[in-house]
Coordinates of N, CA and C in Angstrom, one line a residue:
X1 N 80.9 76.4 141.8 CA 80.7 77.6 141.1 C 82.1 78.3 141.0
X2 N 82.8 78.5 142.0 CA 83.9 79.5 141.9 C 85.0 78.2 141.2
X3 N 85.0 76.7 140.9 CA 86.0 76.2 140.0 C 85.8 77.0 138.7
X4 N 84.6 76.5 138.3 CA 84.0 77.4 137.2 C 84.5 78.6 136.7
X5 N 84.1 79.4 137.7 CA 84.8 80.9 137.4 C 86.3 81.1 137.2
X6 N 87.1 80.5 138.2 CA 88.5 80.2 137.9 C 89.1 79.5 136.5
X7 N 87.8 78.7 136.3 CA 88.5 77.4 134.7 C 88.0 78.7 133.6
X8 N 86.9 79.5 133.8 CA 86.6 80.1 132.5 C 87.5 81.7 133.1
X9 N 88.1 82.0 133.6 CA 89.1 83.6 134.3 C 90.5 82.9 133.1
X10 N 90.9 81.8 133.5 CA 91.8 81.1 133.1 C 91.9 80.9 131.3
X11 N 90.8 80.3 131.0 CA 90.9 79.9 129.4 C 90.7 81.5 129.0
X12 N 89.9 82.6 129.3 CA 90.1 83.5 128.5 C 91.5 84.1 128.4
X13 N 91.9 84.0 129.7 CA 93.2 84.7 129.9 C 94.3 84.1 128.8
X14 N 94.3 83.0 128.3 CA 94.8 82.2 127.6 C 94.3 82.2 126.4
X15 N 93.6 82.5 125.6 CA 92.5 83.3 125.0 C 93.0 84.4 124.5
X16 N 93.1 85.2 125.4 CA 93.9 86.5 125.1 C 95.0 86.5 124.9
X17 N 96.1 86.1 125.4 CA 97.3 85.9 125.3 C 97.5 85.4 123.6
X18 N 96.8 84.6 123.5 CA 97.3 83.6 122.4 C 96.6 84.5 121.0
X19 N 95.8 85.2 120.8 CA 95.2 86.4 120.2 C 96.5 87.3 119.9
X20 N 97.2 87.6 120.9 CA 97.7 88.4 121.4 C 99.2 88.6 120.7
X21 N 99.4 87.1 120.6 CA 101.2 87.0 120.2 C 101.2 86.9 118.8
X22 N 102.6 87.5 118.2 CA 103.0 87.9 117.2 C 103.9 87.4 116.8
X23 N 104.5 87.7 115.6 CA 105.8 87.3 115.0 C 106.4 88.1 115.2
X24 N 107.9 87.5 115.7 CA 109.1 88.7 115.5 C 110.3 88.5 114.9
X25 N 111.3 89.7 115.0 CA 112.1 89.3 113.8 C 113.4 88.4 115.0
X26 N 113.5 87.2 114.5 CA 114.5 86.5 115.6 C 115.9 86.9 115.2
X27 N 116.5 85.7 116.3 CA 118.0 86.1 116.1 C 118.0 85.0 115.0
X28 N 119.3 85.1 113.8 CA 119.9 84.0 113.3 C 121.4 83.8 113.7
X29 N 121.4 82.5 114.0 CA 122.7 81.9 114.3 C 123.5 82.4 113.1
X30 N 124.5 82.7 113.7 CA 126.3 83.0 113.1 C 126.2 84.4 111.9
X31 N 124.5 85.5 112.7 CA 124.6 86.4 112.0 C 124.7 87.4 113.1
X32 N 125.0 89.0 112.8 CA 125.1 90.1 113.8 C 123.4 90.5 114.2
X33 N 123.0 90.3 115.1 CA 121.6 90.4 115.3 C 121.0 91.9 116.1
X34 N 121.0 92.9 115.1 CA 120.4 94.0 116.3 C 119.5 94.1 116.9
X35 N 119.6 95.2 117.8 CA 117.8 95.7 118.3 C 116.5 95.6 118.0
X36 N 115.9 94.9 118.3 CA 114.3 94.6 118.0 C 113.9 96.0 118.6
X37 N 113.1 97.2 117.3 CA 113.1 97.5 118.0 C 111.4 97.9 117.4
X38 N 109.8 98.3 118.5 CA 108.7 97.7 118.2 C 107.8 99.4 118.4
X39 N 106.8 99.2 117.4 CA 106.0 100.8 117.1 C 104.8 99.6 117.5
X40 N 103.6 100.3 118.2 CA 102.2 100.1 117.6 C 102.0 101.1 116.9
X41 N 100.8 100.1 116.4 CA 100.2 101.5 115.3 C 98.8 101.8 115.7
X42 N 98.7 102.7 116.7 CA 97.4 103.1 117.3 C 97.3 104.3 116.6
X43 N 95.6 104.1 116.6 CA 95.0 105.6 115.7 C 93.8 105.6 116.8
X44 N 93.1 106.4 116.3 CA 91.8 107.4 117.3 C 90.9 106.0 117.9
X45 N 90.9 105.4 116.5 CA 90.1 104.5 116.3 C 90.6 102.8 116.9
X46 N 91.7 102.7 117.7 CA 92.2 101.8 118.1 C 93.6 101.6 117.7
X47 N 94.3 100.5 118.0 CA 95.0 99.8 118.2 C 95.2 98.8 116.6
X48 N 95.8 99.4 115.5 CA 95.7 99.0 114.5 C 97.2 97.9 113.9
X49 N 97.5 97.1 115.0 CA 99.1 96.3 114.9 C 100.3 97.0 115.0
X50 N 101.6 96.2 114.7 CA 102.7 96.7 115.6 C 103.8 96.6 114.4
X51 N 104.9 97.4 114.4 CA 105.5 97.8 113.2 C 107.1 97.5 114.3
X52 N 108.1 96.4 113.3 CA 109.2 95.8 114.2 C 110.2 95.6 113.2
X53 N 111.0 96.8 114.1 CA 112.3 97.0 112.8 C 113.7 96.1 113.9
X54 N 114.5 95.7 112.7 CA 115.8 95.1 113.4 C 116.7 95.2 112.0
X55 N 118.0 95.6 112.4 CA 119.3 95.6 112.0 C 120.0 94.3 111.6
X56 N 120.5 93.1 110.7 CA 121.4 92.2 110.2 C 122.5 93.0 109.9
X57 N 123.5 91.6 110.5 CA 124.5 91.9 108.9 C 124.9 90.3 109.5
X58 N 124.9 90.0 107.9 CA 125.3 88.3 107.7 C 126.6 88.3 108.1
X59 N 127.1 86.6 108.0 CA 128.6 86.5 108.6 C 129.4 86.9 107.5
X60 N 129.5 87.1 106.7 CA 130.1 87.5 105.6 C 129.7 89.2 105.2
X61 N 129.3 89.8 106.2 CA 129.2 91.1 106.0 C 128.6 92.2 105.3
X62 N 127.4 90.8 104.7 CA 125.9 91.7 104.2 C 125.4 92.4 104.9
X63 N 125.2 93.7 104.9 CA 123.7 94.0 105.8 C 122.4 94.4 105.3
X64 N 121.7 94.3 106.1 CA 119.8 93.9 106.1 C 119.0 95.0 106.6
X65 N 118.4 95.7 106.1 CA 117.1 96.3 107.2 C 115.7 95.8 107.0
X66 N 115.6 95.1 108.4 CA 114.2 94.0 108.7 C 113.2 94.9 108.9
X67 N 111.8 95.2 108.3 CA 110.3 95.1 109.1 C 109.7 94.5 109.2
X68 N 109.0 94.0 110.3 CA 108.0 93.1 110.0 C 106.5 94.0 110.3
X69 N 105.4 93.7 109.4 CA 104.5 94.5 110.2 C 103.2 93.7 110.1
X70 N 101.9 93.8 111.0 CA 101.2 93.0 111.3 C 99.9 93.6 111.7
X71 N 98.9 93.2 111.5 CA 97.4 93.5 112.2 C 96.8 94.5 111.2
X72 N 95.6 94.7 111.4 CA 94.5 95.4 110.6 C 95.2 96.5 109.9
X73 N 96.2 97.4 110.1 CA 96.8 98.4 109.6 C 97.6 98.1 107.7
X74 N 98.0 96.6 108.1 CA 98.1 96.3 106.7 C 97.3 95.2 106.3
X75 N 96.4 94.1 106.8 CA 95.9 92.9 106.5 C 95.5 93.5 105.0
X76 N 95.2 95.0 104.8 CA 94.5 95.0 102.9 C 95.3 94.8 101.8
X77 N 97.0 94.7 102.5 CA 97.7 94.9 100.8 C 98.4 93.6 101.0
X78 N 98.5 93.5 99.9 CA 98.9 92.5 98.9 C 99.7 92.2 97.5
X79 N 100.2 91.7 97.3 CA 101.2 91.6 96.2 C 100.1 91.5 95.0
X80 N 99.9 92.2 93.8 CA 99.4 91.9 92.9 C 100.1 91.6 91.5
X81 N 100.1 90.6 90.8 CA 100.5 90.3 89.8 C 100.5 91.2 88.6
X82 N 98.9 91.9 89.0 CA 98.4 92.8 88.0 C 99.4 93.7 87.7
X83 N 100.2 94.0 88.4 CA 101.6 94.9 88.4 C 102.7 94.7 87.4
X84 N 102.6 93.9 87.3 CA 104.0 93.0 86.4 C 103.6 93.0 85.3
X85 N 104.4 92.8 83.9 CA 104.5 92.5 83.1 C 104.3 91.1 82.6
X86 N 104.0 90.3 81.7 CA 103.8 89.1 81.1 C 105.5 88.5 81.8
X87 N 106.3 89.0 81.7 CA 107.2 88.1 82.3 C 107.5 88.6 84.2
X88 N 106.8 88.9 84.6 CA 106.7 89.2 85.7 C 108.0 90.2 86.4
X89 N 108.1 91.1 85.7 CA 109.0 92.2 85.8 C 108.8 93.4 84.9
X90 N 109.0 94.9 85.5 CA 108.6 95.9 84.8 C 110.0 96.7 85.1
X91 N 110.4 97.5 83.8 CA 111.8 98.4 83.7 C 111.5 99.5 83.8
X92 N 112.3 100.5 84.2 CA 111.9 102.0 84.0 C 113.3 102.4 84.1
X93 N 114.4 103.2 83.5 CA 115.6 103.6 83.6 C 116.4 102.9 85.0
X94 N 116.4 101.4 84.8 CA 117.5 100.8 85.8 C 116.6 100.8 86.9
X95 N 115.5 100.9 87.3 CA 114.5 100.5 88.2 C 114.3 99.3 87.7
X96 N 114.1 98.2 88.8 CA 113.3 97.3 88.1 C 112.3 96.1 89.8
X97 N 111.5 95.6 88.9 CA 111.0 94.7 89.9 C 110.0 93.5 89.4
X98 N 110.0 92.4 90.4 CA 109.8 91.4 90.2 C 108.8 90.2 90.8
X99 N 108.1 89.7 90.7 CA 106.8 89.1 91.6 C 107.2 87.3 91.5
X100 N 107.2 86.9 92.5 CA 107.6 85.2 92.5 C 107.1 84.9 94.3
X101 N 107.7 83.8 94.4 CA 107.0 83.0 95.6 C 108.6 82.7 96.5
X102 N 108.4 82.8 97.6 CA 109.5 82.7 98.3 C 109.0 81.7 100.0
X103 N 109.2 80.6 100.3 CA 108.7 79.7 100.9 C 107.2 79.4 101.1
X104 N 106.6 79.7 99.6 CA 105.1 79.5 99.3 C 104.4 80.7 99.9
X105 N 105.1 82.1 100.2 CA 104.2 83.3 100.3 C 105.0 84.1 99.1
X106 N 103.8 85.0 98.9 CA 104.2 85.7 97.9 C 105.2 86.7 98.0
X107 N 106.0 87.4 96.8 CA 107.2 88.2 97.3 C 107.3 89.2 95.9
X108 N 107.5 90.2 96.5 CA 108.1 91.4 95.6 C 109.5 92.1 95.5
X109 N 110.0 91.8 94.9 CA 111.6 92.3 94.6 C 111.7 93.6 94.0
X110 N 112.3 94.8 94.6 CA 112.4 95.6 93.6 C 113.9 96.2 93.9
X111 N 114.5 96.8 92.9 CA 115.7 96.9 92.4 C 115.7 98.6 92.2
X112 N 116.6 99.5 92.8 CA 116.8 100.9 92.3 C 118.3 100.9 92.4
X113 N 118.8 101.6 91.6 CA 120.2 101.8 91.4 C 120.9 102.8 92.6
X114 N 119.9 103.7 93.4 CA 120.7 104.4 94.0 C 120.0 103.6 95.6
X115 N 119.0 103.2 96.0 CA 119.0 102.7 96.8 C 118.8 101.0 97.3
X116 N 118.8 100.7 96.4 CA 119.3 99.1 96.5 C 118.4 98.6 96.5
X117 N 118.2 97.0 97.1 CA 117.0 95.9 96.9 C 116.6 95.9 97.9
X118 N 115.2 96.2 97.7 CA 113.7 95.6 98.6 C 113.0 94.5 98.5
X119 N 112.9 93.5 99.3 CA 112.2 92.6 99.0 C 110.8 92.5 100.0
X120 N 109.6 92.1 99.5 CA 108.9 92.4 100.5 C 108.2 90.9 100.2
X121 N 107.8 90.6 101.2 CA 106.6 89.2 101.0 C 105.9 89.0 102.1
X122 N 104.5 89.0 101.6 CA 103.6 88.5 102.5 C 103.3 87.5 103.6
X123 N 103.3 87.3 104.3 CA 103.0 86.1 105.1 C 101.5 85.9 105.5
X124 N 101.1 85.0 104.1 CA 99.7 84.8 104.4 C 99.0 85.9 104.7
X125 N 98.1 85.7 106.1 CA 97.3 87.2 106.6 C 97.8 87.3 107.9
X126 N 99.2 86.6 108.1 CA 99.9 87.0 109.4 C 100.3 88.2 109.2
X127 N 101.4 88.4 108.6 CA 101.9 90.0 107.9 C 102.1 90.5 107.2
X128 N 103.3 91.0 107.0 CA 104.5 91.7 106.3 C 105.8 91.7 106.4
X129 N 106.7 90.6 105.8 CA 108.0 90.9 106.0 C 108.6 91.9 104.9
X130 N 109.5 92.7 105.3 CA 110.3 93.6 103.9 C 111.5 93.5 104.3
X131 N 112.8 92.7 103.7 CA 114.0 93.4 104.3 C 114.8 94.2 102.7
X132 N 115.3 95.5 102.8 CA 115.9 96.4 102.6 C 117.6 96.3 102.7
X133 N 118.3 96.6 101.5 CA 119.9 96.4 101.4 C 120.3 97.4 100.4
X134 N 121.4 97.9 100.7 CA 122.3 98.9 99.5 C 122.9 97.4 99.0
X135 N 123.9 96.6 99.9 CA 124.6 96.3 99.7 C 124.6 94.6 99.1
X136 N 123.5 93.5 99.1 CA 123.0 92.4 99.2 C 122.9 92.3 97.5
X137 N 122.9 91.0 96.9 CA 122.7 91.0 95.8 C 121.6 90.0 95.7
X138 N 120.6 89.7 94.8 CA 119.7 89.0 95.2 C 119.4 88.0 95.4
X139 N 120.1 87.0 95.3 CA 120.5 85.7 96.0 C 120.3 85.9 97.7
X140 N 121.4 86.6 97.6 CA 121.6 86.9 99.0 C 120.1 87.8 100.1
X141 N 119.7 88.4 99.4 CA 118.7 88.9 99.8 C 117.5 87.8 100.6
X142 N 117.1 87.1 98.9 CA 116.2 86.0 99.1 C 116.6 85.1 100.1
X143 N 118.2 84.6 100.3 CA 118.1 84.1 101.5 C 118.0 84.1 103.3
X144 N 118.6 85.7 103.1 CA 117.7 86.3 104.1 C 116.3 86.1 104.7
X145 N 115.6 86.4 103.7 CA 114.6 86.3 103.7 C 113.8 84.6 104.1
X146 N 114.3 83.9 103.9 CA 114.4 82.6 104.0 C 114.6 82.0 105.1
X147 N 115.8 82.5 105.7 CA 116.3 82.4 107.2 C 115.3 82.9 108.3
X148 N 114.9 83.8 107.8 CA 113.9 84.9 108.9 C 112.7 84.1 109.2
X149 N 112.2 83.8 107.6 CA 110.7 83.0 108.0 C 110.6 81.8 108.1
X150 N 111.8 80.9 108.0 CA 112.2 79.7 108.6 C 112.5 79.0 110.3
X151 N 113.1 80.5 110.2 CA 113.3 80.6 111.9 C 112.3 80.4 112.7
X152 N 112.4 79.2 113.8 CA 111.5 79.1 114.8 C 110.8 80.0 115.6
X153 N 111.2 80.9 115.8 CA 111.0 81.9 116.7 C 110.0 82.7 116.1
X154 N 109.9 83.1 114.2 CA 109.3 83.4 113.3 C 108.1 83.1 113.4

C-alpha cells in the first residue's frame, strides 16, 4: 500500500510540474541577451498565466523588445484575417499591417512611422510571442522572430 501511495504522490507530482512549465524567451547565440524578466497575471478569480519580457540586440546591433505571454488570460485572441484587406494588408496615413505565417503559426506585422514594427504571432494555443523594434526592418524582424521559436529552449 504505501508503494502505491509513493508511485501515485510521485506521478502527480510530475503531473503537476509538467502542466506547469512554460515557454521562455531563451538566450540566442552570438546575440546580447537580457533580463528575463516574468509578471503572473493573477486576478480575484485566479491565476490567469505569466507575461515575460526580455531585451535583444542582434550581433549587428538591431534591437528587439520580446513578450511572450501565455495561459487563459490570452488563449481567446487570435490573428484574424477578417482584418486585412483582399491583399492581406490595410493603410491608413503610413500605418500599415500585414497577416502571413511565420514557422506555420500565424503572425501579424504592423508598421507605424513613429513607433516602429510589431510583429506578433501566435503559437498555436501555447501563446503569444510579439517582438517590438524602432530600429529592425522587416526581414530582420521576421528573423528574430524565427530564432526565438526555433530555439530549443522555446
Amino acid at each position: 500500500m504505501k508503494k502505491i501511495s509513493v508511485l501515485c504522490f510521485c506521478m502527480a507530482t510530475i503531473l503537476i510540474f509538467c502542466s506547469c512549465a512554460s515557454a521562455s524567451l531563451p538566450d540566442i547565440s552570438g546575440w546580447n541577451n537580457g533580463e528575463v524578466r516574468k509578471t503572473e497575471l493573477k486576478t480575484v478569480s485566479g491565476n490567469r498565466g505569466i507575461w515575460l519580457e526580455r531585451d535583444y540586440r542582434t550581433a549587428e546591433g538591431t534591437f528587439f523588445h520580446a513578450v511572450w505571454m501565455e495561459g487563459s488570460g490570452e488563449k481567446g485572441w487570435d490573428i484574424s484575417k477578417k482584418t486585412a484587406s483582399s491583399d492581406d494588408s490595410v493603410r491608413l496615413n503610413e500605418i500599415s499591417s500585414k497577416i502571413f505565417e511565420i514557422s506555420g503559426n500565424s503572425a501579424l506585422l504592423e508598421k507605424h512611422p513613429i513607433t516602429g514594427l510589431s510583429l506578433t504571432v501566435k503559437i498555436t494555443k501555447k501563446g503569444t510571442l510579439t517582438l517590438e523594434s524602432t530600429t529592425a526592418d522587416e526581414d530582420e524582424i521576421i528573423k528574430a522572430a524565427e530564432a526565438i521559436i526555433k530555439s530549443p529552449e522555446f
